[in-house]
Amino acid sequence: MTAATTRRTAVPPLAVPDHEVLVIGAGFGGIGAAIKLKQAGIRDFLVVEQAGDIGGTWRDNTYPGVAVDVSSFTYSFSFEMNPEWSRAYAPGTELKAYADHCVDKYGLRPHIRLNTRMVSGEFDPVNHLWRGTTADGEMITSRYVVGAPGMLTQPKPPDIPGVADFAGPTLHTARWDHGIALDGKRVAVIGTGATSVQLVPAIADRVSSLAVYQRTPIWVAPKPDLEIPAPMRVLFRTVPGAQKSLRAATTALTETFMTLGIVHNRQLPLLVKGIEALCTAHLRRQVPDPELRAKLTPRYGFGCKRPSFSNEYFRTFTRPHV
Ligand SMILES: Cc1cc2nc3c(=O)[nH]c(=O)nc-3n(C[C@H](O)[C@H](O)[C@H](O)COP(=O)(O)OP(=O)(O)OC[C@H]3O[C@@H](n4cnc5c(N)ncnc54)[C@H](O)[C@@H]3O)c2cc1C
């Protein structure tokens, strides 16, 4: 057939998506992705967030003592360092404020739709786009999807028979009810994970008695949690590189504990033994009673359960009402 006699079949035009990119979740993952999209010149993106506010983890977790376990100098965007941290390990409220700062500074608010939960999605191979559906049944189409829904957003109540019949108020740390006053009350905490390590010392002063139910003890290292004095904050604001150097040091510390000590524990057994010795000496310094100390001593290697940092956790158990 010659070119002159070729019959052309009409190709239907591809459907145009609502947005180039759909980002699911407005925690630090979604916020970081949105900033980078904007910086890459991609303006047509939508961030959907199921809750009524941004911030993810740091919006939901407001329990007493909530703070980062990775120094704030490291636990922040490398391109948006915050000279205003009050401590080396900032409290949760400062993390939420930092999330709001990032959203405002990078002009993300107009791109964010709150109270919008994605419940399903499928790829349309004919039109080369994603069709996502919200809990309200609305369809949102996009060329690309960035999933940033977090791992820890759904509280898991303890699966204990009879727990629902407990007559007193019950709280979950990820949905803390600030209307319930613990002052002078008999309180029981279930669990000894990283959250409990922060919560137990923070409420011990206020309650009349505190019982902590532990399945498995936790490895706890000392926390180099220093207050950041005002002159240092001035230094961070004015001297380029000052905070960057500190960030390099706190990141090295985090990598040593969390990456080398946990992920590469088999390759570096001496490092793991060293970290365990540090934690054991910390426990010995804070808990003189050998029987109590035995209860708080992990019988598994560092890193088999998420470890934590605290200068108060162990010592709290030596108090008569705990
Ligand atoms: C108490 C606590 C302390 C922590 N401390 C540290 C620490 O010190 N260092 C560290 O590295 N990590 C820490 N983490 C882990 C922390 O979760 C991550 O560091 C980080 O905040 C996760 O960010 P993310 O954006 O991935 O998820 P999230 O912060 O969980 O945000 C996900 C967002 O997606 C939304 N979402 C979920 N599903 C949907 C859906 N279907 N549709 C629309 N929106 C949806 C959620 O509402 C949420 O706002 C901590 C976690 C907790 C709970």
mmCIF file of N, CA and C and ligand atoms in Angstrom, residues 24-30 48-51 53 55-61 63 66-70 75 116-119 148-153 195 198 306, ligand 1:
data_model
loop_
_atom_site.group_PDB
_atom_site.id
_atom_site.type_symbol
_atom_site.label_atom_id
_atom_site.label_comp_id
_atom_site.label_asym_id
_atom_site.label_seq_id
_atom_site.Cartn_x
_atom_site.Cartn_y
_atom_site.Cartn_z
ATOM 1 N N ILE A 24 -0.455 11.124 48.865
ATOM 2 C CA ILE A 24 -1.397 10.671 49.910
ATOM 3 C C ILE A 24 -0.725 10.804 51.268
ATOM 4 N N GLY A 25 -1.235 11.725 52.090
ATOM 5 C CA GLY A 25 -0.712 11.923 53.437
ATOM 6 C C GLY A 25 0.051 13.222 53.567
ATOM 7 N N ALA A 26 -0.232 13.957 54.636
ATOM 8 C CA ALA A 26 0.471 15.232 54.873
ATOM 9 C C ALA A 26 1.256 15.190 56.175
ATOM 10 N N GLY A 27 1.972 14.070 56.370
ATOM 11 C CA GLY A 27 2.988 14.003 57.427
ATOM 12 C C GLY A 27 4.291 14.490 56.804
ATOM 13 N N PHE A 28 5.417 14.222 57.469
ATOM 14 C CA PHE A 28 6.686 14.695 56.915
ATOM 15 C C PHE A 28 6.996 14.067 55.561
ATOM 16 N N GLY A 29 6.539 12.810 55.356
ATOM 17 C CA GLY A 29 6.775 12.171 54.062
ATOM 18 C C GLY A 29 6.096 12.940 52.939
ATOM 19 N N GLY A 30 4.798 13.211 53.116
ATOM 20 C CA GLY A 30 4.039 13.925 52.089
ATOM 21 C C GLY A 30 4.501 15.364 51.926
ATOM 22 N N VAL A 48 -3.547 14.882 49.540
ATOM 23 C CA VAL A 48 -4.781 14.592 50.282
ATOM 24 C C VAL A 48 -4.421 14.080 51.670
ATOM 25 N N GLU A 49 -5.163 14.555 52.646
ATOM 26 C CA GLU A 49 -4.901 14.190 54.044
ATOM 27 C C GLU A 49 -6.240 13.813 54.686
ATOM 28 N N GLN A 50 -6.268 12.640 55.291
ATOM 29 C CA GLN A 50 -7.539 12.168 55.866
ATOM 30 C C GLN A 50 -7.969 12.963 57.103
ATOM 31 N N ALA A 51 -7.004 13.522 57.819
ATOM 32 C CA ALA A 51 -7.343 14.248 59.046
ATOM 33 C C ALA A 51 -7.658 15.712 58.726
ATOM 34 N N ASP A 53 -5.982 18.257 59.794
ATOM 35 C CA ASP A 53 -4.799 19.112 59.933
ATOM 36 C C ASP A 53 -3.595 18.351 59.376
ATOM 37 N N GLY A 55 0.617 17.249 59.515
ATOM 38 C CA GLY A 55 1.590 16.952 60.582
ATOM 39 C C GLY A 55 1.722 15.489 60.943
ATOM 40 N N GLY A 56 0.768 14.657 60.533
ATOM 41 C CA GLY A 56 0.878 13.205 60.749
ATOM 42 C C GLY A 56 1.154 12.841 62.199
ATOM 43 N N THR A 57 2.222 12.095 62.388
ATOM 44 C CA THR A 57 2.645 11.619 63.711
ATOM 45 C C THR A 57 2.602 12.712 64.770
ATOM 46 N N TRP A 58 3.054 13.905 64.398
ATOM 47 C CA TRP A 58 3.225 14.983 65.384
ATOM 48 C C TRP A 58 1.944 15.769 65.592
ATOM 49 N N ARG A 59 0.946 15.516 64.784
ATOM 50 C CA ARG A 59 -0.410 16.032 65.024
ATOM 51 C C ARG A 59 -1.136 15.067 65.982
ATOM 52 N N ASP A 60 -0.949 13.777 65.765
ATOM 53 C CA ASP A 60 -1.720 12.774 66.506
ATOM 54 C C ASP A 60 -1.162 12.454 67.882
ATOM 55 N N ASN A 61 0.145 12.576 68.040
ATOM 56 C CA ASN A 61 0.758 12.167 69.307
ATOM 57 C C ASN A 61 1.042 13.382 70.182
ATOM 58 N N TYR A 63 0.741 13.034 73.749
ATOM 59 C CA TYR A 63 0.781 12.499 75.121
ATOM 60 C C TYR A 63 1.896 13.179 75.923
ATOM 61 N N VAL A 66 5.933 13.492 74.952
ATOM 62 C CA VAL A 66 6.229 13.145 73.545
ATOM 63 C C VAL A 66 7.354 14.033 72.992
ATOM 64 N N ALA A 67 8.323 13.383 72.379
ATOM 65 C CA ALA A 67 9.500 14.082 71.840
ATOM 66 C C ALA A 67 10.165 13.168 70.825
ATOM 67 N N VAL A 68 11.132 13.716 70.107
ATOM 68 C CA VAL A 68 11.868 12.875 69.165
ATOM 69 C C VAL A 68 12.903 12.022 69.910
ATOM 70 N N ASP A 69 13.232 10.887 69.340
ATOM 71 C CA ASP A 69 14.282 10.009 69.850
ATOM 72 C C ASP A 69 15.530 10.114 68.987
ATOM 73 N N VAL A 70 15.366 10.797 67.865
ATOM 74 C CA VAL A 70 16.502 11.094 66.990
ATOM 75 C C VAL A 70 16.655 12.609 67.107
ATOM 76 N N TYR A 75 16.591 15.018 62.790
ATOM 77 C CA TYR A 75 15.188 14.769 62.459
ATOM 78 C C TYR A 75 14.536 16.072 61.954
ATOM 79 N N THR A 116 -9.775 14.288 53.582
ATOM 80 C CA THR A 116 -9.971 13.533 52.345
ATOM 81 C C THR A 116 -9.171 12.236 52.439
ATOM 82 N N ARG A 117 -9.877 11.131 52.623
ATOM 83 C CA ARG A 117 -9.187 9.839 52.794
ATOM 84 C C ARG A 117 -9.285 9.030 51.518
ATOM 85 N N MET A 118 -8.153 8.602 51.011
ATOM 86 C CA MET A 118 -8.161 7.732 49.831
ATOM 87 C C MET A 118 -8.435 6.313 50.306
ATOM 88 N N VAL A 119 -9.356 5.642 49.631
ATOM 89 C CA VAL A 119 -9.676 4.277 50.061
ATOM 90 C C VAL A 119 -9.307 3.229 49.018
ATOM 91 N N ALA A 148 2.310 8.362 50.946
ATOM 92 C CA ALA A 148 3.016 8.739 52.189
ATOM 93 C C ALA A 148 2.039 8.643 53.360
ATOM 94 N N PRO A 149 1.358 7.484 53.489
ATOM 95 C CA PRO A 149 0.320 7.386 54.521
ATOM 96 C C PRO A 149 0.848 7.023 55.910
ATOM 97 N N GLY A 150 2.172 6.862 56.045
ATOM 98 C CA GLY A 150 2.731 6.542 57.364
ATOM 99 C C GLY A 150 2.480 5.096 57.743
ATOM 100 N N MET A 151 3.164 4.683 58.807
ATOM 101 C CA MET A 151 3.023 3.284 59.256
ATOM 102 C C MET A 151 2.319 3.207 60.596
ATOM 103 N N LEU A 152 2.270 4.336 61.288
ATOM 104 C CA LEU A 152 1.850 4.283 62.696
ATOM 105 C C LEU A 152 0.621 5.155 62.942
ATOM 106 N N THR A 153 -0.236 5.272 61.941
ATOM 107 C CA THR A 153 -1.351 6.215 62.094
ATOM 108 C C THR A 153 -2.575 5.604 62.779
ATOM 109 N N THR A 195 7.339 4.720 73.336
ATOM 110 C CA THR A 195 6.370 5.717 73.811
ATOM 111 C C THR A 195 6.257 5.674 75.331
ATOM 112 N N GLN A 198 8.864 7.461 77.231
ATOM 113 C CA GLN A 198 8.672 8.909 77.353
ATOM 114 C C GLN A 198 7.542 9.230 78.343
ATOM 115 N N ARG A 306 12.634 -2.219 69.127
ATOM 116 C CA ARG A 306 13.064 -0.833 68.936
ATOM 117 C C ARG A 306 13.593 -0.269 70.262
HETATM 118 C C1 LIG B 1 5.389 8.961 69.128
HETATM 119 C C2 LIG B 1 6.287 8.781 67.948
HETATM 120 C C3 LIG B 1 7.594 9.233 68.001
HETATM 121 C C4 LIG B 1 8.428 9.058 66.889
HETATM 122 N N1 LIG B 1 9.716 9.493 66.976
HETATM 123 C C5 LIG B 1 10.536 9.314 65.919
HETATM 124 C C6 LIG B 1 11.900 9.752 65.973
HETATM 125 O O1 LIG B 1 12.362 10.293 66.962
HETATM 126 N N2 LIG B 1 12.663 9.536 64.890
HETATM 127 C C7 LIG B 1 12.188 8.924 63.774
HETATM 128 O O2 LIG B 1 12.926 8.764 62.811
HETATM 129 N N3 LIG B 1 10.911 8.518 63.698
HETATM 130 C C8 LIG B 1 10.083 8.686 64.735
HETATM 131 N N4 LIG B 1 8.787 8.254 64.659
HETATM 132 C C9 LIG B 1 8.302 7.644 63.412
HETATM 133 C C10 LIG B 1 7.495 8.694 62.627
HETATM 134 O O3 LIG B 1 6.244 8.156 62.377
HETATM 135 C C11 LIG B 1 8.239 9.057 61.348
HETATM 136 O O4 LIG B 1 9.489 9.624 61.708
HETATM 137 C C12 LIG B 1 7.549 10.085 60.463
HETATM 138 O O5 LIG B 1 6.924 11.120 61.197
HETATM 139 C C13 LIG B 1 6.565 9.413 59.560
HETATM 140 O O6 LIG B 1 6.127 10.370 58.615
HETATM 141 P P1 LIG B 1 5.131 9.951 57.480
HETATM 142 O O7 LIG B 1 4.793 11.184 56.721
HETATM 143 O O8 LIG B 1 5.693 8.800 56.728
HETATM 144 O O9 LIG B 1 3.873 9.368 58.247
HETATM 145 P P2 LIG B 1 2.850 10.079 59.236
HETATM 146 O O10 LIG B 1 3.491 11.114 60.064
HETATM 147 O O11 LIG B 1 2.145 8.967 59.938
HETATM 148 O O12 LIG B 1 1.858 10.810 58.237
HETATM 149 C C14 LIG B 1 1.023 10.080 57.386
HETATM 150 C C15 LIG B 1 -0.193 10.928 57.103
HETATM 151 O O13 LIG B 1 -0.984 10.272 56.102
HETATM 152 C C16 LIG B 1 -2.342 10.374 56.455
HETATM 153 N N5 LIG B 1 -3.034 9.260 55.830
HETATM 154 C C17 LIG B 1 -2.888 7.943 56.087
HETATM 155 N N6 LIG B 1 -3.661 7.200 55.293
HETATM 156 C C18 LIG B 1 -4.315 8.068 54.482
HETATM 157 C C19 LIG B 1 -5.276 7.903 53.454
HETATM 158 N N7 LIG B 1 -5.694 6.692 53.087
HETATM 159 N N8 LIG B 1 -5.745 9.011 52.819
HETATM 160 C C20 LIG B 1 -5.318 10.255 53.190
HETATM 161 N N9 LIG B 1 -4.423 10.456 54.182
HETATM 162 C C21 LIG B 1 -3.924 9.394 54.830
HETATM 163 C C22 LIG B 1 -2.335 10.319 57.975
HETATM 164 O O14 LIG B 1 -3.497 10.891 58.547
HETATM 165 C C23 LIG B 1 -1.073 11.119 58.309
HETATM 166 O O15 LIG B 1 -1.347 12.485 58.489
HETATM 167 C C24 LIG B 1 7.946 8.411 65.737
HETATM 168 C C25 LIG B 1 6.631 7.946 65.717
HETATM 169 C C26 LIG B 1 5.810 8.126 66.795
HETATM 170 C C27 LIG B 1 4.388 7.615 66.706
#
